[in-house]
XYZ file of C-alpha atoms in Angstrom:
645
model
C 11.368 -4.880 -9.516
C 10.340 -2.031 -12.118
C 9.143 -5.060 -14.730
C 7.561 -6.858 -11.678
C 5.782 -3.569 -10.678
C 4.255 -3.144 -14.467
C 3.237 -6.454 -14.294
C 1.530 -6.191 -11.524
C -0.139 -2.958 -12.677
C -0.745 -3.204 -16.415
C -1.077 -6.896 -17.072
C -3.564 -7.020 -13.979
C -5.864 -4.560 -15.170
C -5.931 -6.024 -18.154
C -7.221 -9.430 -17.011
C -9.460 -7.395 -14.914
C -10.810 -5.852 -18.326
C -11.089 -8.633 -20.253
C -12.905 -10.956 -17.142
C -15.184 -7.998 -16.172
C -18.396 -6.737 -18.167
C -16.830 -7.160 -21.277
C -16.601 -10.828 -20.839
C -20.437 -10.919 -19.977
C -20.925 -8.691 -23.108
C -19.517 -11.500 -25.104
C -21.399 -14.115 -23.523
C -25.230 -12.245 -23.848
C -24.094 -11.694 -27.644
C -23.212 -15.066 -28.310
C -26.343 -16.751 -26.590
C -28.610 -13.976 -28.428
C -26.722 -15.076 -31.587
C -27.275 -18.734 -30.981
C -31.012 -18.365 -29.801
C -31.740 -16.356 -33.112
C -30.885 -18.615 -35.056
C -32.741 -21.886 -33.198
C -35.449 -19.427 -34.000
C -34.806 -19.130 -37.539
C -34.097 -22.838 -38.319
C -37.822 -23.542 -36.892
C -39.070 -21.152 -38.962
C -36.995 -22.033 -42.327
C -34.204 -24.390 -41.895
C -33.497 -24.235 -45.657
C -32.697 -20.102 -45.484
C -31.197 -20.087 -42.016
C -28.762 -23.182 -43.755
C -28.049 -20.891 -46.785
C -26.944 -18.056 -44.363
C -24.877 -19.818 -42.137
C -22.665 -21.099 -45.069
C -20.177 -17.845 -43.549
C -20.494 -18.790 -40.032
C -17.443 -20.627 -40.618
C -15.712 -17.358 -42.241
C -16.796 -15.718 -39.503
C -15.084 -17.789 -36.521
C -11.897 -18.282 -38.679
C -11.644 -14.595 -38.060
C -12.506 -14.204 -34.696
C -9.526 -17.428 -33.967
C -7.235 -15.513 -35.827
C -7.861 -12.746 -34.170
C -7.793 -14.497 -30.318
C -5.194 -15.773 -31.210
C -2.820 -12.979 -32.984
C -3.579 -10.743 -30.600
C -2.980 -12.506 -27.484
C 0.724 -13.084 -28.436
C 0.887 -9.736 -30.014
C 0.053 -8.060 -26.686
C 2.167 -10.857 -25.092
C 4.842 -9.308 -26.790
C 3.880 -5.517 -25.875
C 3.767 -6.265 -22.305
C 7.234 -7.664 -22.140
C 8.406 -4.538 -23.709
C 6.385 -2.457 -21.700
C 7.405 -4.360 -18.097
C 11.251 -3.512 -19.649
C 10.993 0.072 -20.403
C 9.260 0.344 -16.619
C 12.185 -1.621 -15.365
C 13.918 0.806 -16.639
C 12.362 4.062 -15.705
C 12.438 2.538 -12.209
C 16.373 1.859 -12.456
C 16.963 5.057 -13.635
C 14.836 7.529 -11.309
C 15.981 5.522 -8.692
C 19.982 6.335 -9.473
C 18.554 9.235 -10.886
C 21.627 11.338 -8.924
C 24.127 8.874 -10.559
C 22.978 8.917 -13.933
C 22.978 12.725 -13.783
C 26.642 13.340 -12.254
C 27.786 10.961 -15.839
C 25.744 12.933 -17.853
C 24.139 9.338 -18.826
C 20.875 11.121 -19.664
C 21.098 10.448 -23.428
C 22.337 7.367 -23.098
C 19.243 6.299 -20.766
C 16.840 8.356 -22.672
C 17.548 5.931 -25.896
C 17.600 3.085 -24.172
C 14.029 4.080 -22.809
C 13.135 5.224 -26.462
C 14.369 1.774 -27.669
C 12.014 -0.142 -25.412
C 8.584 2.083 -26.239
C 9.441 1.756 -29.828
C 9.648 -1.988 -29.868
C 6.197 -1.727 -27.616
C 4.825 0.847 -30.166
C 5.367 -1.249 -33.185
C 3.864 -4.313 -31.873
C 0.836 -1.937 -30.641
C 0.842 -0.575 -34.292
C 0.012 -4.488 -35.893
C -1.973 -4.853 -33.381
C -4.307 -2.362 -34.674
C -4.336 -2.987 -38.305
C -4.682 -7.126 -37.114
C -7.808 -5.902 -35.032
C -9.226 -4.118 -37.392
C -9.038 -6.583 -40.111
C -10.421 -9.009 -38.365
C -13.720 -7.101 -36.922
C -14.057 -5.553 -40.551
C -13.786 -9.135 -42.014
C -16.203 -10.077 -39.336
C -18.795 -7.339 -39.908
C -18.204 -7.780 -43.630
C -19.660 -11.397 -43.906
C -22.400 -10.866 -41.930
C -23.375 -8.280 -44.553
C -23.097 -11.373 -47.355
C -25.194 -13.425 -44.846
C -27.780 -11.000 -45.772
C -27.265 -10.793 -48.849
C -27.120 -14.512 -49.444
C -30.464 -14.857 -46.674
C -32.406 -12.127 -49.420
C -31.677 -14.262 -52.626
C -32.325 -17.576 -51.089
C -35.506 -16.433 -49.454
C -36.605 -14.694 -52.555
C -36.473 -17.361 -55.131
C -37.564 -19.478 -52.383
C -40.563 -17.533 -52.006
C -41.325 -17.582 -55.727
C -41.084 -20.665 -55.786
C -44.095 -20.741 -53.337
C -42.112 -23.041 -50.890
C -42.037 -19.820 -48.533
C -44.744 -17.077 -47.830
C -43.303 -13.525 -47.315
C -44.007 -13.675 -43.394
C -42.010 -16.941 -43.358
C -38.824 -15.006 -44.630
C -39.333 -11.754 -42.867
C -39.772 -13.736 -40.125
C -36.219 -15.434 -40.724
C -34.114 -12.399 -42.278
C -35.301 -10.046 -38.943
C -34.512 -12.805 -36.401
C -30.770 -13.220 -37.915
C -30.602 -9.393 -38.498
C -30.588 -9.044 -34.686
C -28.237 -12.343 -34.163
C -26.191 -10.907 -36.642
C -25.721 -7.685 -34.602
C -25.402 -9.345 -31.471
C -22.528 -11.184 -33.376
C -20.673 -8.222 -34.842
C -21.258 -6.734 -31.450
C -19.064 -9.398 -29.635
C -16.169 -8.825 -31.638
C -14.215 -5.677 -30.099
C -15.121 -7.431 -26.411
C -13.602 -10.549 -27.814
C -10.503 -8.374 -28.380
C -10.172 -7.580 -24.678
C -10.739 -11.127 -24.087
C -8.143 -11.995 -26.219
C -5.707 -9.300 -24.707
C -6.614 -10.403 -21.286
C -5.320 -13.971 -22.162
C -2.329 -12.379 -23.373
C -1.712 -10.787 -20.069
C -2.885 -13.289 -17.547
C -0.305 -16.006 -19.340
C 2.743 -13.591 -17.994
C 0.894 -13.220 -14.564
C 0.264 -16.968 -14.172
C 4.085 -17.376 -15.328
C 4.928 -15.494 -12.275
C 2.669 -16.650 -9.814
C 2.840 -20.631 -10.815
C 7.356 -20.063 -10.520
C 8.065 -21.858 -7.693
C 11.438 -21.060 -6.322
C 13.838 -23.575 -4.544
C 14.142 -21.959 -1.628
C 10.952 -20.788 0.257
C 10.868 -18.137 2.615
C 6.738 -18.123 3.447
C 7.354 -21.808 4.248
C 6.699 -22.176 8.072
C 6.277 -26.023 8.665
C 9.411 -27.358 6.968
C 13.155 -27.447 8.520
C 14.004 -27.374 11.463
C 13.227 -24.149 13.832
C 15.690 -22.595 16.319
C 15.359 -20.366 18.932
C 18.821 -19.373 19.363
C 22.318 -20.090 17.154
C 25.142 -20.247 19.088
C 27.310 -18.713 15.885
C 29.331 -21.452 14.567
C 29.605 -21.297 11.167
C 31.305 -23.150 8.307
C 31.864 -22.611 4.771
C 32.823 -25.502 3.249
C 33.957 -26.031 -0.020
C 31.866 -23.390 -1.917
C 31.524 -23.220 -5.239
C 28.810 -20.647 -6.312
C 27.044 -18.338 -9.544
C 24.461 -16.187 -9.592
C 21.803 -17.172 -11.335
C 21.659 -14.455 -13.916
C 25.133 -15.233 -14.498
C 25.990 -18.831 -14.523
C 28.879 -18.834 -16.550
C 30.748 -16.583 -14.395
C 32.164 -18.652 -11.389
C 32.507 -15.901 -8.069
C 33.842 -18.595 -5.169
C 35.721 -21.247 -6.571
C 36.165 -23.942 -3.826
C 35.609 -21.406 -0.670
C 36.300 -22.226 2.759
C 36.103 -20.150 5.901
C 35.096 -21.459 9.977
C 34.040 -18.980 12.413
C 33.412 -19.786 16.389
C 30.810 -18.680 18.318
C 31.087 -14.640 18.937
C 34.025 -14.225 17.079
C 34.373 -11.112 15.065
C 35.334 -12.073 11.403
C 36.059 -9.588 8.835
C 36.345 -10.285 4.758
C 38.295 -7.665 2.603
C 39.335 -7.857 -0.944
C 38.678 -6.006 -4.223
C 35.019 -5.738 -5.335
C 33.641 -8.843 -7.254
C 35.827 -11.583 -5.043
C 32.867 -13.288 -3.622
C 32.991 -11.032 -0.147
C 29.180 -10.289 -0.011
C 28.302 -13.072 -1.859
C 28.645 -15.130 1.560
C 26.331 -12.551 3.045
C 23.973 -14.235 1.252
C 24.794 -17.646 1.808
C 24.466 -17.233 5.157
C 20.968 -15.758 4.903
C 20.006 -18.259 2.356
C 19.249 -16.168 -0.569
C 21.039 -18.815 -2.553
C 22.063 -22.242 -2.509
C 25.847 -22.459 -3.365
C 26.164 -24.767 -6.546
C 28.513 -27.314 -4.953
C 29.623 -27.382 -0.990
C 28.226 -27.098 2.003
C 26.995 -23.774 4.441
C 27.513 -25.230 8.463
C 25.729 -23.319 11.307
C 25.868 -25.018 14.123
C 26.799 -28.135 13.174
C 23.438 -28.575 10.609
C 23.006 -28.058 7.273
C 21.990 -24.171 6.198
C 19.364 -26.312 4.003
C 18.253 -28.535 7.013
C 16.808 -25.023 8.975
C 13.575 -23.471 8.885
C 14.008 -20.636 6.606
C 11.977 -17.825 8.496
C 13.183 -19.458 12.001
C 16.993 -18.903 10.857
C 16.284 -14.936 9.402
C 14.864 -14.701 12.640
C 18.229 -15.064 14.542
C 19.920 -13.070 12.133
C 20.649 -9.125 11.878
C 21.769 -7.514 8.969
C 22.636 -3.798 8.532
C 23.901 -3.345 4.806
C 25.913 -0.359 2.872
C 22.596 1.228 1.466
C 19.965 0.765 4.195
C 16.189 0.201 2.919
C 13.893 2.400 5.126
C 9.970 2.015 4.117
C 8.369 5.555 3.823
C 6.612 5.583 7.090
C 7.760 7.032 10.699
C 10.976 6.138 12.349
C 9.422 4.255 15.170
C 7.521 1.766 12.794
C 10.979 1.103 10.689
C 12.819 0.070 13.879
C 9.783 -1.828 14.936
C 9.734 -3.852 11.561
C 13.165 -5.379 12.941
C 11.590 -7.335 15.723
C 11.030 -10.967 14.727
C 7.420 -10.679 15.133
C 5.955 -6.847 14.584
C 2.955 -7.899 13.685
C 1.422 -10.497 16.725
C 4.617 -9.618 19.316
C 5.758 -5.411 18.284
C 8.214 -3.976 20.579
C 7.187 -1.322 23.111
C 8.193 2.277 22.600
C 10.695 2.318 25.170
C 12.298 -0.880 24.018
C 12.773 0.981 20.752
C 13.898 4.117 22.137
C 16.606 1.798 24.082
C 17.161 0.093 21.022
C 18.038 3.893 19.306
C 19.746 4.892 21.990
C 22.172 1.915 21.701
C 22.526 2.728 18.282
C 23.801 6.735 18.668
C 20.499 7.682 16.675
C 18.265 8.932 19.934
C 19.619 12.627 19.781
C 18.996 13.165 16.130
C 15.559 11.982 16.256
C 14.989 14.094 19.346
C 15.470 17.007 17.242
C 13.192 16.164 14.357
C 9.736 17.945 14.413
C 7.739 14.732 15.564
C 10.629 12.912 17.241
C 9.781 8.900 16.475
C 7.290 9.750 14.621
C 8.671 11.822 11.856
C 7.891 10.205 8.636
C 11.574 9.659 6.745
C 9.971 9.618 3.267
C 10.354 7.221 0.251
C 13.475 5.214 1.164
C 14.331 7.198 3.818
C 15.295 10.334 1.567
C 14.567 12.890 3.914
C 17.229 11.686 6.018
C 21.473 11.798 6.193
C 23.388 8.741 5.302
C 24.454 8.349 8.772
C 21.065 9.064 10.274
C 19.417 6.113 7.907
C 22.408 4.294 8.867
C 21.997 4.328 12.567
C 18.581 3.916 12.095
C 18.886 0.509 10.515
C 21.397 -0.416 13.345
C 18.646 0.299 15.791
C 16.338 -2.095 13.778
C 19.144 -4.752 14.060
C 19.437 -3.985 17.657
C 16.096 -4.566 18.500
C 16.104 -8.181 16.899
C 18.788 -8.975 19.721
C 20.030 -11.283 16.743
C 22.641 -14.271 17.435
C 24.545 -13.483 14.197
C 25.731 -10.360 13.121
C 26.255 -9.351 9.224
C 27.634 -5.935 8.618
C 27.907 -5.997 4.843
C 30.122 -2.106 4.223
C 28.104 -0.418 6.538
C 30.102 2.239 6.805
C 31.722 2.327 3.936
C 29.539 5.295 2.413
C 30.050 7.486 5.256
C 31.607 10.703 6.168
C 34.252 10.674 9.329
C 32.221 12.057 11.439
C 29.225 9.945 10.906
C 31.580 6.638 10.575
C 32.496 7.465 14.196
C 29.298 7.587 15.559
C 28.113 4.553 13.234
C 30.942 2.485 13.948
C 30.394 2.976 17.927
C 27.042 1.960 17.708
C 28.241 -1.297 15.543
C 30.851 -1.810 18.346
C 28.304 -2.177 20.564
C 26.125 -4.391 18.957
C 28.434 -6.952 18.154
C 29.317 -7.424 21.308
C 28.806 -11.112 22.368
C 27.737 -12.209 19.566
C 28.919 -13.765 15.980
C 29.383 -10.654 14.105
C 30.937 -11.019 9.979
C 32.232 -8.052 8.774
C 32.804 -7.363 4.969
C 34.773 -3.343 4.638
C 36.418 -1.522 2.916
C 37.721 0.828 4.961
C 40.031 -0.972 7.380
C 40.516 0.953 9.803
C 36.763 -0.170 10.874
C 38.209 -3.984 11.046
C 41.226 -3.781 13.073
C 39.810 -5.118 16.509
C 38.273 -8.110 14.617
C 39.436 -11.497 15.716
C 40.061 -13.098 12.487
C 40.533 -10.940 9.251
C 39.786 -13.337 6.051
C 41.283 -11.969 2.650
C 39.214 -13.284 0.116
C 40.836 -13.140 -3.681
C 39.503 -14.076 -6.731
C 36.605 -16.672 -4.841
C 38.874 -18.552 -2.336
C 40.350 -17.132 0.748
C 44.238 -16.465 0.211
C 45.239 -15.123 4.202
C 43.917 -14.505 7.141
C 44.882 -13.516 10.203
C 44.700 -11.029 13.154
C 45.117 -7.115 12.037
C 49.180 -7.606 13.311
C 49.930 -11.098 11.936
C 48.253 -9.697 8.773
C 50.275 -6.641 8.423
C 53.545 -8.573 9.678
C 53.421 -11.100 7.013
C 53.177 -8.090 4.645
C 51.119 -9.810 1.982
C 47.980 -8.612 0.539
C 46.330 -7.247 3.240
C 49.593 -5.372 4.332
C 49.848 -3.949 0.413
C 46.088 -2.584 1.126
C 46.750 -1.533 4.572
C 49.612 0.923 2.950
C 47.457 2.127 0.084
C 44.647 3.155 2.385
C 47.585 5.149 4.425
C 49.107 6.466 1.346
C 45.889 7.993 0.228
C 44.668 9.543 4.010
C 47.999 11.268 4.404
C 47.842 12.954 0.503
C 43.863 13.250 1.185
C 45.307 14.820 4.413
C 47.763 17.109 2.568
C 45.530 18.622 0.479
C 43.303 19.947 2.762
C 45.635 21.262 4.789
C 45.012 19.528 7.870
C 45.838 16.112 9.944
C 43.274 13.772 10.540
C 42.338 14.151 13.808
C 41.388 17.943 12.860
C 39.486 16.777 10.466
C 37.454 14.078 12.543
C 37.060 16.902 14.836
C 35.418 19.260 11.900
C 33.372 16.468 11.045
C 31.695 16.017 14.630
C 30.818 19.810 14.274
C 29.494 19.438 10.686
C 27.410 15.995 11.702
C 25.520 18.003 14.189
C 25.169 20.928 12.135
C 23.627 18.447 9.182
C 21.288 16.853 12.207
C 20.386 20.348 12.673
C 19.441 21.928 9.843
C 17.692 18.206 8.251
C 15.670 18.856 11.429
C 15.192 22.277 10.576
C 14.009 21.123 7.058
C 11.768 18.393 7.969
C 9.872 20.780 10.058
C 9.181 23.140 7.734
C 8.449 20.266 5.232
C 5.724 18.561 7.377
C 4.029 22.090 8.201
C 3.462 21.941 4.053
C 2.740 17.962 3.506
C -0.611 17.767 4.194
C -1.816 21.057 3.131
C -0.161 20.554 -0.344
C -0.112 16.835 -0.601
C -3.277 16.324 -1.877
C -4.039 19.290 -4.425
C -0.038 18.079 -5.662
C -2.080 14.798 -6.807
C -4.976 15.494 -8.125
C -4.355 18.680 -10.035
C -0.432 18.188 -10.992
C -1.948 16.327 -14.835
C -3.557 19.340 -15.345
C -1.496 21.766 -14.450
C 1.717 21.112 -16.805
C -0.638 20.784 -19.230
C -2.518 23.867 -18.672
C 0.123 26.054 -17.876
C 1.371 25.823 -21.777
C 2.507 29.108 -22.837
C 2.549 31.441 -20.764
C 0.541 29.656 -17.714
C -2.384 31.019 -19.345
C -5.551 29.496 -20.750
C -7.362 31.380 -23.438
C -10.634 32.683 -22.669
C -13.271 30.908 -25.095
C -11.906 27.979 -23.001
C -11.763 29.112 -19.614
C -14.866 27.237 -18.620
C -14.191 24.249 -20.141
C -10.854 23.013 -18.744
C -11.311 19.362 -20.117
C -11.980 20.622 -23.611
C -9.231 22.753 -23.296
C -6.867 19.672 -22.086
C -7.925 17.452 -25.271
C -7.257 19.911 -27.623
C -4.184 20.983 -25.655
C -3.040 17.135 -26.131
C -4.761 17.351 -29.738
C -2.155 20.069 -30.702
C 0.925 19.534 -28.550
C 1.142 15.516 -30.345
C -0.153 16.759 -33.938
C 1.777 14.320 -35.533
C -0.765 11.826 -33.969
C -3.172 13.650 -36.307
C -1.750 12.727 -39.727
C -3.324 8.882 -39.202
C -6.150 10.318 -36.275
C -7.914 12.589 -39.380
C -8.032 10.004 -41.702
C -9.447 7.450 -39.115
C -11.794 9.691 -38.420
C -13.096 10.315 -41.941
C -13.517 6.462 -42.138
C -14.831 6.643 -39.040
C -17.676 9.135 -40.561
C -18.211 6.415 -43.485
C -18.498 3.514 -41.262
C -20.908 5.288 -38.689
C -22.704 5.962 -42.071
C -22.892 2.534 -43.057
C -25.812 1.345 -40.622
C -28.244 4.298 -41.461
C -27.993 3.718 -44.883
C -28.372 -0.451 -44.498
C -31.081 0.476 -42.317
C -33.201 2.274 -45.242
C -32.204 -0.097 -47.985
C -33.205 -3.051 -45.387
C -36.279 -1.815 -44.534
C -37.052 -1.188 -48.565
C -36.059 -4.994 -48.893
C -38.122 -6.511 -46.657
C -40.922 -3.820 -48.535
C -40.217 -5.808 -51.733
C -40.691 -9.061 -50.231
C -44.720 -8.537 -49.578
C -45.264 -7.046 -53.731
C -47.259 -9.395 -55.113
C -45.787 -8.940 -58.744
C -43.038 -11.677 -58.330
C -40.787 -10.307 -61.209
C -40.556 -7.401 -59.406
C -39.819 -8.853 -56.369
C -36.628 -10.484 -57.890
C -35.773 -7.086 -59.720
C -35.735 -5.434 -56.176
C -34.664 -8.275 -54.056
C -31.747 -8.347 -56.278
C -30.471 -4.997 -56.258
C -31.170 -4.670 -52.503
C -28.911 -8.257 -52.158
C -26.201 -6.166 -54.200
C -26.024 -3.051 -52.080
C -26.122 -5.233 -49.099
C -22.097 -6.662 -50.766
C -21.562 -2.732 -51.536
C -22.388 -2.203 -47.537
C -20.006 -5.588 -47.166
C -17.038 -4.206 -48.783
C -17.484 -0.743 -48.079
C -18.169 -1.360 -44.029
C -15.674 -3.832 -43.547
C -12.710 -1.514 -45.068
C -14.186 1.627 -43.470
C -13.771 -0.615 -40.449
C -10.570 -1.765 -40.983
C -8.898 1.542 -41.376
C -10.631 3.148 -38.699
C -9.308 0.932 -36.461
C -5.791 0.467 -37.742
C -5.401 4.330 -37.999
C -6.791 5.058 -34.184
C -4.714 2.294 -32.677
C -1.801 4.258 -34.440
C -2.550 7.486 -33.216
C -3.211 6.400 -29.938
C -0.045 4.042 -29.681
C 2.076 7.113 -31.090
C 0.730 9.593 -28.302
C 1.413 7.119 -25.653
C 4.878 6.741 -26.858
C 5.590 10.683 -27.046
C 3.537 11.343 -23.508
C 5.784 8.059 -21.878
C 9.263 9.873 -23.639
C 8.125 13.129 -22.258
C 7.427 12.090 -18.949
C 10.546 9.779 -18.895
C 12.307 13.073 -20.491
C-alpha cells in the first residue's frame, strides 16, 4: 500500500507536469522553430541548408535524452515507491519496531532505498545536462556555420547583406525557441517515465473482480453450506511455498465450526477462500451447492460478515464506521436507531455513551483513539448490522485482555446465533461450545471433533488444550491470584479504561479544531525555525522565508560543496547570452561594410567566438546542471532520512 500510495502521489504529479504547460511550451517552441526556418529557406535555401547540417546533432541529443531519462526516472520511482512502502510499514508498526529496538535496522534499510534513488537522480543530472549543453552547443555552430556560409556567399554577390540578415535573425529566434524546448522536453521525458508505471497499474487486470456487478450469479441469502474440497493453495507472492496441501472440510447450515492449529497451517488462509480473495490453485470452494467462482462477487461479500484480529476503523465518527457495514451505505444507509441496536447487540452502546459526542465521536486514524476491545466491539456492531448469512471470526479475540474478551466474546455469542459462523482462535477456551472443532496441521485437517470427543481422544487438540491450562494456572501463580479474581479485576479495569479514554477524547476534541489547523500549516516552519534555541536572529526576523533557505542552506552544507560550484557555472553560463548578444549584433554590423576583405576578416573572427560561446556555453551548461541536480538530490535524501529519523 505505501509503494501504491507514492505512486499514486509522485508518479501522478509527474505526468501532470510533464502533460501540463510544459508540454504546450514544447509544442509553441517547436512550431516557432519549424516556421523560422520555412522562413529562412524562402529567403536563402542555400544558407538555411548549410545551417541545418546539425539539426540532426541536435535531435540525436534530445532522443538520447527522452529516452535515458525516462528509464532513468523509471528506475528512481521504483526506488522511491519502495522506500515509501517502507516508511508506511514502519510508522505503521511503529510501536513494534520500537519495543525490538529495530530502529537501526529500519533506518538502513530506509537509507538503502534513498541511496539507490539518489544515485540514479545523480546520472540523471549529469545525463540532462549533457544533453541540453550538447543541444545549446550546436546551435551556437549553426551560427557559426550560417555567418561563414552567408559571408562568402555574399562576396560572392549571390547574396545581398539584407538577404543574410534576413536569414541569420530568423534562425537566431528558431534557434532559441529550440534551445528553449529542451529542459520542458525533460519533464516530458520524465512524465513518460512515470505514466509507464501508472499505466502498468491501471491496465493489470486481476482474475478475480470485485467492481464486477453483471457477471455470476447473485444471491440474496446463503443458507451456509459450505465445502472445501480438495484444496491445494499458494499465495501469490509465494508460490513455491505450498500452505493447504489437499484440504478438505464440510460445514452445514448454522453450524459453528472452529479451526485451531499453530500459525502458518493454512487456518486463515480459508478465510479467504471463502471471501474470494483467492482462487485455490487446484480444488474446489462449495457454498451452497455452486461453485465459489460461479457467484457474483459483490452479491456473495454481501452475505458475508467478517470481524478480524486487528479491526480496520476509517478515521471518521463511530456511527459512519458501523454504517459502512450495511450492504448498501451509500443508496440504502441504516437508520440511527438500527445502528444503535446494532451496538447495543454488540456490548459497545455504554462505552460510546460515555464518549464526549456519543456516535459521533471521531475514533481517529485507524481507530487509535480507541481500546482494543472498544474497536473490537465496534467492528462486531458493523458485522451485526449486515445481518450476514455467514459468519467469519478470524482471532477476534485473540488480542484481548480478560475482561474485554468477556464482553467481546458475548457479543460474538450473540451474533452467531442462527447462522453459519467459522471460527479460527487461539485461545480455546473461546471455541468450546462450537459444534465441530477442525484441527488443521501442516495444510490438511488431521482431527476434528466436538470440544469432548477432541479432548477424549487426547491427540493434538487435547496436547494444546493442556498447554493453554499449564500456562493459566503458572500465569495464575504468579500473580497471586485465581482466575476468576482476575476476570473480576479486569471488569473493574475495562470500565475504568472506558472511562478515562472518554475522559481523554474529551479533552482531545475541545483542542482538535482550535489546533488542527495552525498544526498544518505552520509545523514546516516551526522545526525549522526553532533551531537553536527556538530563536530567530534579528536581521532576519522579518524575513522568515529568507531565514528558512538559509536555515536549510546551512543545516545540509554538504549540499554546498557541488551547489557553489554550480553556481559559479551558473554565473558563466548566464554570462554567455550577453556577451553573444554584443558580438552578434557586431556580426551582423560587419555584414553591411562595404570593404569585402574586411567583411571576411570580421565575419571570421565573429564565426570563431560564436565556437568559443559553443564550447564554453555548452560545458557551463553541463555542469550547472549536473552539480544542482546533485545538490538538490543530496538534500532530499538528508531531509527524507531526517524526517524518516
Amino acid at each position: 500500500t505505501g509503494e501504491l500510495t507514492t505512486r499514486i502521489t509522485n508518479d501522478v504529479n509527474l505526468v501532470q507536469e510533464g502533460l501540463g504547460e510544459k508540454f504546450g511550451f514544447v509544442f509553441m517552441n517547436i512550431v516557432a522553430f519549424l516556421v523560422a526556418f520555412i522562413i529562412a529557406f524562402v529567403k536563402g535555401w542555400k544558407l538555411t541548408f548549410i545551417c541545418l547540417c546539425v539539426i540532426p546533432f541536435i535531435i540525436a541529443a534530445g532522443g538520447y535524452l527522452g529516452k535515458t531519462i525516462s528509464k532513468l526516472i523509471t528506475f528512481a520511482q521504483d526506488k522511491t515507491a519502495a522506500s515509501g512502502a517502507i516508511a508506511d510499514e514502519v510508522l505503521s508498526g511503529i510501536r513494534t519496531v520500537m519495543a525490538f529496538n529495530g530502529q537501526a535496522r529500519e533506518i538502513a534499510r530506509y537509507d538503502e532505498m534513498i541511496e539507490e534513488s539518489y544515485v540514479f537522480g545523480r546520472k540523471t543530472g549529469f545525463i540532462l545536462g549533457g544533453s541540453i549543453g550538447v543541444i545549446q552547443c550546436f546551435i551556437f555552430v549553426m551560427y557559426c556555420a550560417g555567418f561563414n556560409f552567408g559571408s562568402w556567399r555574399l562576396r560572392e554577390g549571390e547574396y545581398t547583406p539584407q538577404e543574410v540578415l534576413n536569414v541569420i535573425l530568423v534562425l537566431l529566434v528558431g534557434g532559441f525557441m529550440l534551445s528553449g524546448a529542451a529542459p520542458n522536453i525533460s519533464a516530458i521525458s520524465t512524465a513518460q517515465g512515470s505514466a509507464a508505471r501508472v499505466f502498468s497499474i491501471i491496465d493489470r487486470e486481476s482474475p478475480i473482480d470485485p467492481l464486477d456487478t453483471e457477471t455470476g450469479k447473485k444471491v440474496d441469502k446463503v443458507v451456509g453450506d459450505i465445502s472445501f474440497r480438495n484444496i491445494h493453495f499458494s499465495y501469490p507472492s509465494r508460490p513455491d511455498v505450498p500452505i493447504l496441501k489437499g484440504f478438505n472440510l464440510d460445514i452445514r447450515p448454522g453450524q459453528k465450526v472452529a479451526l485451531v492449529g499453530e500459525s502458518g497451517c493454512g487456518k486463515s488462509t480459508t478465510i479467504g477462500l471463502i471471501e474470494r480473495f483467492y482462487d485455490p490453485a487446484e480444488g474446489d470452494v462449495i457454498i451452497d451447492g455452486v461453485n465459489i467462482k460461479e457467484y457474483n462477487i459483490g452479491s456473495l461479500r454481501h452475505r458475508i460478515g467478517i470481524v478480524t484480529q486487528e479491526p480496520v476503523l476509517f478515521s471518521t465518527t463511530i456511527m459512519q464506521n458501523i454504517k459502512w457495514g450495511a450492504i448498501d451505505p451509500e443508496n440504502n444507509p441504516p437508520t440511527d436507531d438500527e445502528v444503535i441496536e446494532a451496538a447495543k447487540a454488540a456490548n459497545a452502546h455504554p462505552f460510546i455513551s460515555q464518549l464526549p459526542n456519543g456516535y459521533n465521536t471521531l475514533v481517529g486514524e485507524g481507530g487509535a483513539l480507541l481500546s482494543g476491545g472498544q474497536k473490537q466491539r465496534i467492528a462486531i456492531a458493523r458485522a451485526i448490522i449486515r445481518n450476514p448469512d455467514v459468519l467469519l471470526l478470524d482471532e477476534a479475540t485473540s488480542a484481548l485482555d480478560t475482561a474485554s474478551e468477556r464482553l467481546v466474546q458475548d457479543a460474538l455469542d450473540k451474533l452467531s446465533a442462527d447462522r453459519t459462523t467459522i471460527s479460527i482462535a487461539h485461545r480455546l477456551s473461546t471455541i468450546r461450545n462450537c459444534d465441530q472443532i477442525y484441527v488443521v496441521r501442516e495444510g490438511i485437517v488431521s482431527e476434528n471433533g466436538t470440544h469432548d470427543e477432541l479432548v477424549m481422544r487426547d491427540g493434538e487438540y487435547a496436547a494444546m488444550v493442556r498447554a493453554q491450562e499449564l500456562r493459566q494456572a503458572v500465569r495464575a501463580d504468579a500473580d497471586g491470584k485465581d482466575s476468576s479474581s482476575s476476570s473480576d479485576a479486569g471488569e473493574d479495569e475495562e470500565g475504568d479504561v472506558d472511562e478515562l479514554i472518554a475522559k481523554e477524547l474529551k479533552e482531545q476534541a475541545l483542542d482538535l479544531k482550535a489546533t488542527t489547523t495552525r498544526q498544518t500549516t505552520d509545523s514546516a516552519k516551526r522545526s525549522l525555525v526553532e533551531g537553536s534555541g527556538g530563536k530567530k536572529p534579528k536581521a532576519l526576523e522579518d524575513s522568515s522565508d529568507m531565514y528558512l533557505m538559509f536555515r536549510l542552506a546551512w543545516q545540509y552544507k554538504g549540499s554546498m560543496k557541488a551547489a557553489i560550484p554550480g553556481a559559479m557555472l551558473a554565473l558563466i553560463d548566464g554570462a554567455v547570452m550577453p556577451c553573444f548578444a554584443l558580438v552578434f549584433s557586431r556580426a551582423l554590423f560587419a555584414l553591411s561594410l562595404t570593404d569585402l576583405d574586411e567583411v571576411k576578416r570580421k565575419t571570421d573572427l565573429y564565426a570563431n567566438l560564436f565556437l568559443v560561446f559553443s564550447a564554453v556555453g555548452g560545458l557551463a551548461m553541463f555542469g550547472r546542471i549536473g552539480l544542482f541536480h546533485i545538490a538538490g538530490e543530496n538534500t532530499t535524501r538528508q531531509l527524507r532520512h531526517d524526517l524518516f529519523v
